[in-house]
XYZ file of C-alpha atoms in Angstrom:
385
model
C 11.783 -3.217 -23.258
C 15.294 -1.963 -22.467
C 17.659 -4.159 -22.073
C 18.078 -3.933 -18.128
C 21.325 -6.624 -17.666
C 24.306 -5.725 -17.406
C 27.216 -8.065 -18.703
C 30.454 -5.864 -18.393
C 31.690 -8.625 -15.419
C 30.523 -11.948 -17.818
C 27.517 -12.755 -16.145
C 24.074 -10.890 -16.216
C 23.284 -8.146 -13.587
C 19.882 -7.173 -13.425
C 20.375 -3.207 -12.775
C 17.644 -2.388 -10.467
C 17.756 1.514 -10.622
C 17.536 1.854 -14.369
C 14.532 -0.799 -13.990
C 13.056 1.731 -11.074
C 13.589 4.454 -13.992
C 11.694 2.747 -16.198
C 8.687 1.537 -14.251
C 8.372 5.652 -12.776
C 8.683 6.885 -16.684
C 5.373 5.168 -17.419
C 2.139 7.136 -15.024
C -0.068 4.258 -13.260
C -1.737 6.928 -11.149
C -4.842 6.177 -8.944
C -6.824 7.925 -9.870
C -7.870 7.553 -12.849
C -5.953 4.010 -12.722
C -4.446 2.540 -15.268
C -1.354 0.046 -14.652
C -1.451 -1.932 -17.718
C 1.151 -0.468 -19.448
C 3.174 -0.732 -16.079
C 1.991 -4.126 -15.711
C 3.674 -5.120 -19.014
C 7.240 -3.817 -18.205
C 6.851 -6.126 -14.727
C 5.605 -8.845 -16.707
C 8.107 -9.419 -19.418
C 10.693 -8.342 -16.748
C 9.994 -11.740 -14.987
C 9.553 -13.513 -17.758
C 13.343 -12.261 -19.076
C 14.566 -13.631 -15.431
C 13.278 -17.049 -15.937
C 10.302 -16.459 -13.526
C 6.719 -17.663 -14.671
C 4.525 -14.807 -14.934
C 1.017 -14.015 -15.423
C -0.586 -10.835 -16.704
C -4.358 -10.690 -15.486
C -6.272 -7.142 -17.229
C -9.071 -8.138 -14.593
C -10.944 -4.566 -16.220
C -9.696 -2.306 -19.173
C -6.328 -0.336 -18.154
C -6.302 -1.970 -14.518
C -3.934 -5.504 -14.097
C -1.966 -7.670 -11.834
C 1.024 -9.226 -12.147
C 1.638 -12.534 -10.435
C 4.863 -14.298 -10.744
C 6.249 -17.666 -9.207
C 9.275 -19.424 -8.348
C 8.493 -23.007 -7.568
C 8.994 -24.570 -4.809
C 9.423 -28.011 -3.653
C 5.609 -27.895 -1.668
C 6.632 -28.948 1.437
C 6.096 -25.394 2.775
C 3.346 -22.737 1.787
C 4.509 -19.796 0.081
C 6.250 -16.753 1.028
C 4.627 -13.460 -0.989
C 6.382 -10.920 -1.618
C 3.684 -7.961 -2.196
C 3.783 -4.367 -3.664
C 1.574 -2.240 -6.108
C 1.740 -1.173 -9.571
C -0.238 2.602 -8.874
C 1.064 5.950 -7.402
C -0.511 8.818 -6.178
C -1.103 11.587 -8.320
C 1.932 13.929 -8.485
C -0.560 17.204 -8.244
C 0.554 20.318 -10.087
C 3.028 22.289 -8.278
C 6.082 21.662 -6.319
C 8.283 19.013 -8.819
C 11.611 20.713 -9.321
C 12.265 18.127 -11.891
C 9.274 15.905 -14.473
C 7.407 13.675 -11.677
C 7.881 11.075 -14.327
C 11.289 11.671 -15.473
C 13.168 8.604 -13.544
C 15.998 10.678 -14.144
C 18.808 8.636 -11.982
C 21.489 11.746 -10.547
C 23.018 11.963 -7.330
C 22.871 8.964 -6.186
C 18.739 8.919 -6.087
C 16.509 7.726 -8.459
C 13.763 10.356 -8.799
C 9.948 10.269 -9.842
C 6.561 9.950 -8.626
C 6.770 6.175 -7.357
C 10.533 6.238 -6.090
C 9.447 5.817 -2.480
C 5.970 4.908 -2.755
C 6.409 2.237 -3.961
C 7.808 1.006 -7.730
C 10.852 0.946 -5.859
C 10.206 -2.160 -3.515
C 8.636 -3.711 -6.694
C 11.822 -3.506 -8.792
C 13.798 -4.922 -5.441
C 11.854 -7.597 -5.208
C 11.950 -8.473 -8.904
C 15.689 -8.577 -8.652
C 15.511 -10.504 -5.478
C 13.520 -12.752 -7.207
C 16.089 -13.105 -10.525
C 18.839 -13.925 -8.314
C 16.853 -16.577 -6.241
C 15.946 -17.823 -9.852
C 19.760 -17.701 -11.263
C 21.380 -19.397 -8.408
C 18.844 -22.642 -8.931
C 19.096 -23.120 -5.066
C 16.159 -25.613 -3.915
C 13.654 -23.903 -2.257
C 10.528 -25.748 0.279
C 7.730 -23.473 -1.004
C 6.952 -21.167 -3.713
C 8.028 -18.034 -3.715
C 4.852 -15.929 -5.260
C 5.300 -12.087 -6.512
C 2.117 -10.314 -6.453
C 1.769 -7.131 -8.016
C -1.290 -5.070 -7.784
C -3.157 -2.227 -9.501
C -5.544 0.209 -7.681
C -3.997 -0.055 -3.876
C -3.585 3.079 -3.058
C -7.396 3.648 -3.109
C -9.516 0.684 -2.766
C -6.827 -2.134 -2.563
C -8.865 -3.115 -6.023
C -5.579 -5.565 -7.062
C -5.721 -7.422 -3.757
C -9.166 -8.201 -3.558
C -8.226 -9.969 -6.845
C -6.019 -11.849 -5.932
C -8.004 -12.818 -2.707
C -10.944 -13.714 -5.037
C -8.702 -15.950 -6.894
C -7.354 -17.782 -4.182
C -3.794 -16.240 -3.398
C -4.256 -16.395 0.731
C -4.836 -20.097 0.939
C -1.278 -19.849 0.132
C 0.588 -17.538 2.290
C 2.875 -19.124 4.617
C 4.266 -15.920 5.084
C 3.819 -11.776 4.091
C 6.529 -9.498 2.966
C 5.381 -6.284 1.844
C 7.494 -3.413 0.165
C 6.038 -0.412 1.284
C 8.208 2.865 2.458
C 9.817 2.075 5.868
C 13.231 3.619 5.279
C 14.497 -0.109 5.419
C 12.978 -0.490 9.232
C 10.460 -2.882 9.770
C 6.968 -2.282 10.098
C 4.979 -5.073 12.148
C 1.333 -3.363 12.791
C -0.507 -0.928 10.375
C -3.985 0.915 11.704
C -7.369 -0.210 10.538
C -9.125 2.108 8.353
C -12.518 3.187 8.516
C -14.309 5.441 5.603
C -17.788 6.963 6.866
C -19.949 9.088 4.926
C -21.829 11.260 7.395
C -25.008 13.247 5.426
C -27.939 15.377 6.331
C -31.224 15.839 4.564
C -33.337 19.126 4.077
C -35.999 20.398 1.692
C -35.263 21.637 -1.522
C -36.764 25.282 -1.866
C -36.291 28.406 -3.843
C -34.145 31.193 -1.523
C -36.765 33.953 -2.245
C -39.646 31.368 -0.752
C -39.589 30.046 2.860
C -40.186 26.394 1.812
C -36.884 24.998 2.212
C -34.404 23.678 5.410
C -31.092 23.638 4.305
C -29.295 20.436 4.735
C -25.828 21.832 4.507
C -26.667 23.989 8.077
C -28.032 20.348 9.520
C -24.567 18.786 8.247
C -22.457 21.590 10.061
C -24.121 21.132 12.947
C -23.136 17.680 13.300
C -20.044 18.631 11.916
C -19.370 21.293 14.809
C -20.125 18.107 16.998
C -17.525 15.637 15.664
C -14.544 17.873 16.754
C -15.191 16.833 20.627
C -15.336 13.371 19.682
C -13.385 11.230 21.743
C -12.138 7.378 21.499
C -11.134 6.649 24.633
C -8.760 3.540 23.078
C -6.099 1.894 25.061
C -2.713 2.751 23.793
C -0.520 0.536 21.256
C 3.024 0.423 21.996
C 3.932 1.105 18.530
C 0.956 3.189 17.356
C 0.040 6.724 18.048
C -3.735 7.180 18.772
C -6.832 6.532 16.684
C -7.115 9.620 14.485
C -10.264 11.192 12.706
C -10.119 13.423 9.762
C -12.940 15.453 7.699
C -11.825 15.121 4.437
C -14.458 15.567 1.792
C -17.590 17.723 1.982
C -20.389 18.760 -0.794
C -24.140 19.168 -1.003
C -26.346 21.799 -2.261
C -27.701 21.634 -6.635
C -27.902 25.167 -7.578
C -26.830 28.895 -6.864
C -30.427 29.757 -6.060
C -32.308 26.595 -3.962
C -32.021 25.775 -0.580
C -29.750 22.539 0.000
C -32.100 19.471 0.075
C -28.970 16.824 0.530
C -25.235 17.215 1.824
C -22.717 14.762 2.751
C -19.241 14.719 4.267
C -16.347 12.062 4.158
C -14.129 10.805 7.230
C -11.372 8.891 7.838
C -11.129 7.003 10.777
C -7.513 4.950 11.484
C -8.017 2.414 14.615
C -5.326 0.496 15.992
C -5.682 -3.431 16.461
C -8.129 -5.233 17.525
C -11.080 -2.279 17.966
C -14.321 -3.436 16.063
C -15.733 -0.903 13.643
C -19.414 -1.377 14.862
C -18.285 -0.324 18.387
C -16.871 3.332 17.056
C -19.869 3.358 14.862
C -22.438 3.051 17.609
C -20.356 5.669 19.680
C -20.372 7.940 16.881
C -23.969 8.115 15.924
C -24.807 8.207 19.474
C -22.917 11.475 19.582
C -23.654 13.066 16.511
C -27.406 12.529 17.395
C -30.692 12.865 15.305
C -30.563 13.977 11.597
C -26.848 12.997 10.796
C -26.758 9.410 8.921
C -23.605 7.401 8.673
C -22.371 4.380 5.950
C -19.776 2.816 6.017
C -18.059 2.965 2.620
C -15.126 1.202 3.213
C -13.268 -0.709 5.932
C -9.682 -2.039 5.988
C -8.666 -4.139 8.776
C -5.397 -3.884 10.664
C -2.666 -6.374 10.378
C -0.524 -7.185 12.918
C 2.514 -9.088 13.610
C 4.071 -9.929 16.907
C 7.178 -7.594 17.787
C 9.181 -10.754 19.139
C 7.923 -13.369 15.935
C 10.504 -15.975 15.027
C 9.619 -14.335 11.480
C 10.618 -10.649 12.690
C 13.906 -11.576 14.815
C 14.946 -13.404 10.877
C 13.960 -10.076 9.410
C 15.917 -7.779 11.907
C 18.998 -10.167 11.876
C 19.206 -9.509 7.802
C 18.499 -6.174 7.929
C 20.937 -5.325 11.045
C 23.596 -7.501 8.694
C 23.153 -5.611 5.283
C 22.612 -2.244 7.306
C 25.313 -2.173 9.435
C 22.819 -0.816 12.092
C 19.602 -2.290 14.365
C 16.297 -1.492 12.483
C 13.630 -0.052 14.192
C 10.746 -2.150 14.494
C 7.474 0.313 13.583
C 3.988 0.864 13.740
C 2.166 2.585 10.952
C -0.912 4.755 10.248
C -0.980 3.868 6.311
C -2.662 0.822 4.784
C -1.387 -1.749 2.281
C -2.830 -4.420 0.367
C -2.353 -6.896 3.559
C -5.069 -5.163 4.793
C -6.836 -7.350 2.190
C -4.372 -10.490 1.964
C -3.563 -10.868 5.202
C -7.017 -10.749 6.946
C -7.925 -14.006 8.465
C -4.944 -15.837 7.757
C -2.606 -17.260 10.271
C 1.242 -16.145 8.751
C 3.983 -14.233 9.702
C 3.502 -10.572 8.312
C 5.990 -8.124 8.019
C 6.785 -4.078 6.157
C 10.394 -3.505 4.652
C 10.477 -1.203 1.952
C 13.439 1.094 0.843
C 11.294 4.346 -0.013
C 11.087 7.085 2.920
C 8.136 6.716 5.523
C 7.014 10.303 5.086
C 7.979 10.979 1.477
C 3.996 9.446 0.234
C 2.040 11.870 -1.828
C 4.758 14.536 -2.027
C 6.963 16.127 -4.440
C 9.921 15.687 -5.415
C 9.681 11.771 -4.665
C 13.024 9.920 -4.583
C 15.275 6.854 -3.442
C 19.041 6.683 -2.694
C 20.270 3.677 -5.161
C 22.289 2.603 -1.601
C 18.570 1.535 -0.419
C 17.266 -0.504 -3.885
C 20.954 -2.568 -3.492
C 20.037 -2.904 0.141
C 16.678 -3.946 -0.094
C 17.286 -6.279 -2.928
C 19.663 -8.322 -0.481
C 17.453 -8.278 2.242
C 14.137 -9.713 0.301
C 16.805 -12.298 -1.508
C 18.121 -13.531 2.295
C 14.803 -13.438 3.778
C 13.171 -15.600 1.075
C 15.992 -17.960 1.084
C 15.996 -18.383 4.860
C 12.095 -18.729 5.049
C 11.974 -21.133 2.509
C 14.479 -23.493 4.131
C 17.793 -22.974 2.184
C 19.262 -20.688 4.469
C 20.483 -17.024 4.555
């Protein structure tokens, strides 16, 4: 590993952008997966900080990192959360190597600049500098790193197996929210929606083509309506066809097709109900299953914990963050459900930069964030901002 301090002023600086450079010039996309290597460079960068680490390969390639600043126990533990994978950086549209970390212009760029290596190597600096200064804290503070989130939150689940939310006492999670905070983040829903028919050959007349019986029900999902309250800091449930296949040869009649939606609900709307709305208007012949479902998390706007966050950030900003609802999903959506803690979003990547090319952060934002997780975590845990 490089040697990421730098000691031109005496004492060590952890320099956060050439660790962001680092982390992006090693691929952990999802899919296929594969944060191990990743996981390593996080690993031995805690351990290098003085924070105890553990490195869990939980299946081959795929790993968490979970790190840990003790505390004094008379508080549960502040988390500070973000994931090891990207998206895939597809195969057009990078004016520079997705994987590059080339650091020019005052950006750090790369697939995983925004979204989100970048909150990761804030909050492992946050963390060194809690660590250096030796002050006292009431609780842990716990780093947890995760593989697989950006699909099936595969990391969290984990670390929820394994115990990690009987110890939140409270949530920070480093996901892009161009340094605003994010207090509410949709529910997610994943249906598959298939149709069956009768395999035949085209030149007989013994088949019924289940692709037709699909589109039908298909054609019927576009007037689907909610009919949802409104959230104050969400826009409205939102339904998307994304995935559709069926049919086993050039030359047979369809026996089998099957589509893929996603469904994002605000707070507080139970998946059966939409489910029971949904078959009812798709009628006969379309089946649904649930493949996945992702609760939402919610904090409240006016939280003791969210007034400490927007004081911080308001300080090392200069300006009055927003305070945000989101659409996306993070790996709170695992952690946080069922527990009773303060949850909130900062991240320094750009909201809408996910998933897209040319993927960067201003350094400004990594220095920023850094002092905000390092002030949050020291006024949560009792030794003050």
């Amino acid at each position: 590993m490089e040697d990421l301090h730098d000691k031109t002023q005496g004492a060590a600086v952890f320099d956060v952008a050439e660790f962001l450079s680092q982390l992006i010039r090693v691929p952990s996309c999802d899919p296929p997966g594969g944060e191990l290597e990743v996981a390593r460079l996080v690993h031995q960068a805690l351990l290098s900080l003085g924070i105890g680490a553990e490195l869990d390969e939980f299946q081959p390639g795929r790993a968490n990192v979970l790190g840990r600043i003790r505390g004094a126990g008379r508080r549960k533990a502040m988390v500070f959360s973000s994931h090891m994978d990207t998206l895939p950086p597809g195969a057009t549209g990078w004016s520079r190597d997705p994987f590059s970390g080339l650091i020019e212009g005052g950006r750090v760029h790369g697939r995983g600049a925004s979204d989100m290596k970048s909150a990761l190597a804030c909050m492992v600096a946050a963390a060194g500098e809690i660590a250096a200064s030796g002050t006292p804290l009431e609780g842990d503070l716990v780093l947890a790193f995760t593989a697989g989130e950006s699909n099936d939150l595969l990391g969290a689940r984990r670390f929820a197996a394994q115990g990690l939310k009987d110890e939140i006492g409270a949530f920070l999670c480093g996901e892009p929210s161009d340094l605003d905070i994010i207090v509410v983040e949709k529910a997610v829903l994943w249906l598959r929606l298939s149709a069956r028919g009768r395999i035949g050959h085209v030149s007989g007349e013994g088949g019924a083509n289940a692709i037709h019986a699909l589109m039908a029900g298909l054609e019927r999902l576009k007037t689907f309506t909610f009919d949802l309250p409104a959230h104050p800091l969400l826009d409205g449930p939102t339904l998307s066809l994304n995935r559709i296949q069926g049919g086993s040869a050039n030359n047979m009649t369809p026996e089998y097709c099957e589509a893929v939606v996603d469904i994002r609900l605000p707070p507080g709307v139970p998946a059966d109900v939409i489910l029971d709305r949904l078959a009812a208007h798709l009628g006969e012949g379309i089946a649904l299953e649930v493949i996945d479902f992702k609760p939402a998390v919610e904090e409240r706007a006016d939280s003791p914990f969210v007034a400490l966050c927007a004081r911080i950030c308001e300080e090392e900003r200069g300006e009055r963050p927003k305070i945000l609802g989101v659409s996306y999903y993070s790996d709170g959506a695992v952690l946080m459900d069922g527990v009773e803690a303060p949850f909130a979003i900062i991240g320094p990547g750009h909201l809408g930069a996910s998933g897209t090319a040319d993927e960067s952060v201003p350094v400004e934002n990594l220095h920023c964030a850094v002092a905000i997780c390092r002030r949050i975590a020291l006024a949560w845990l009792g030794s003050g901002a």
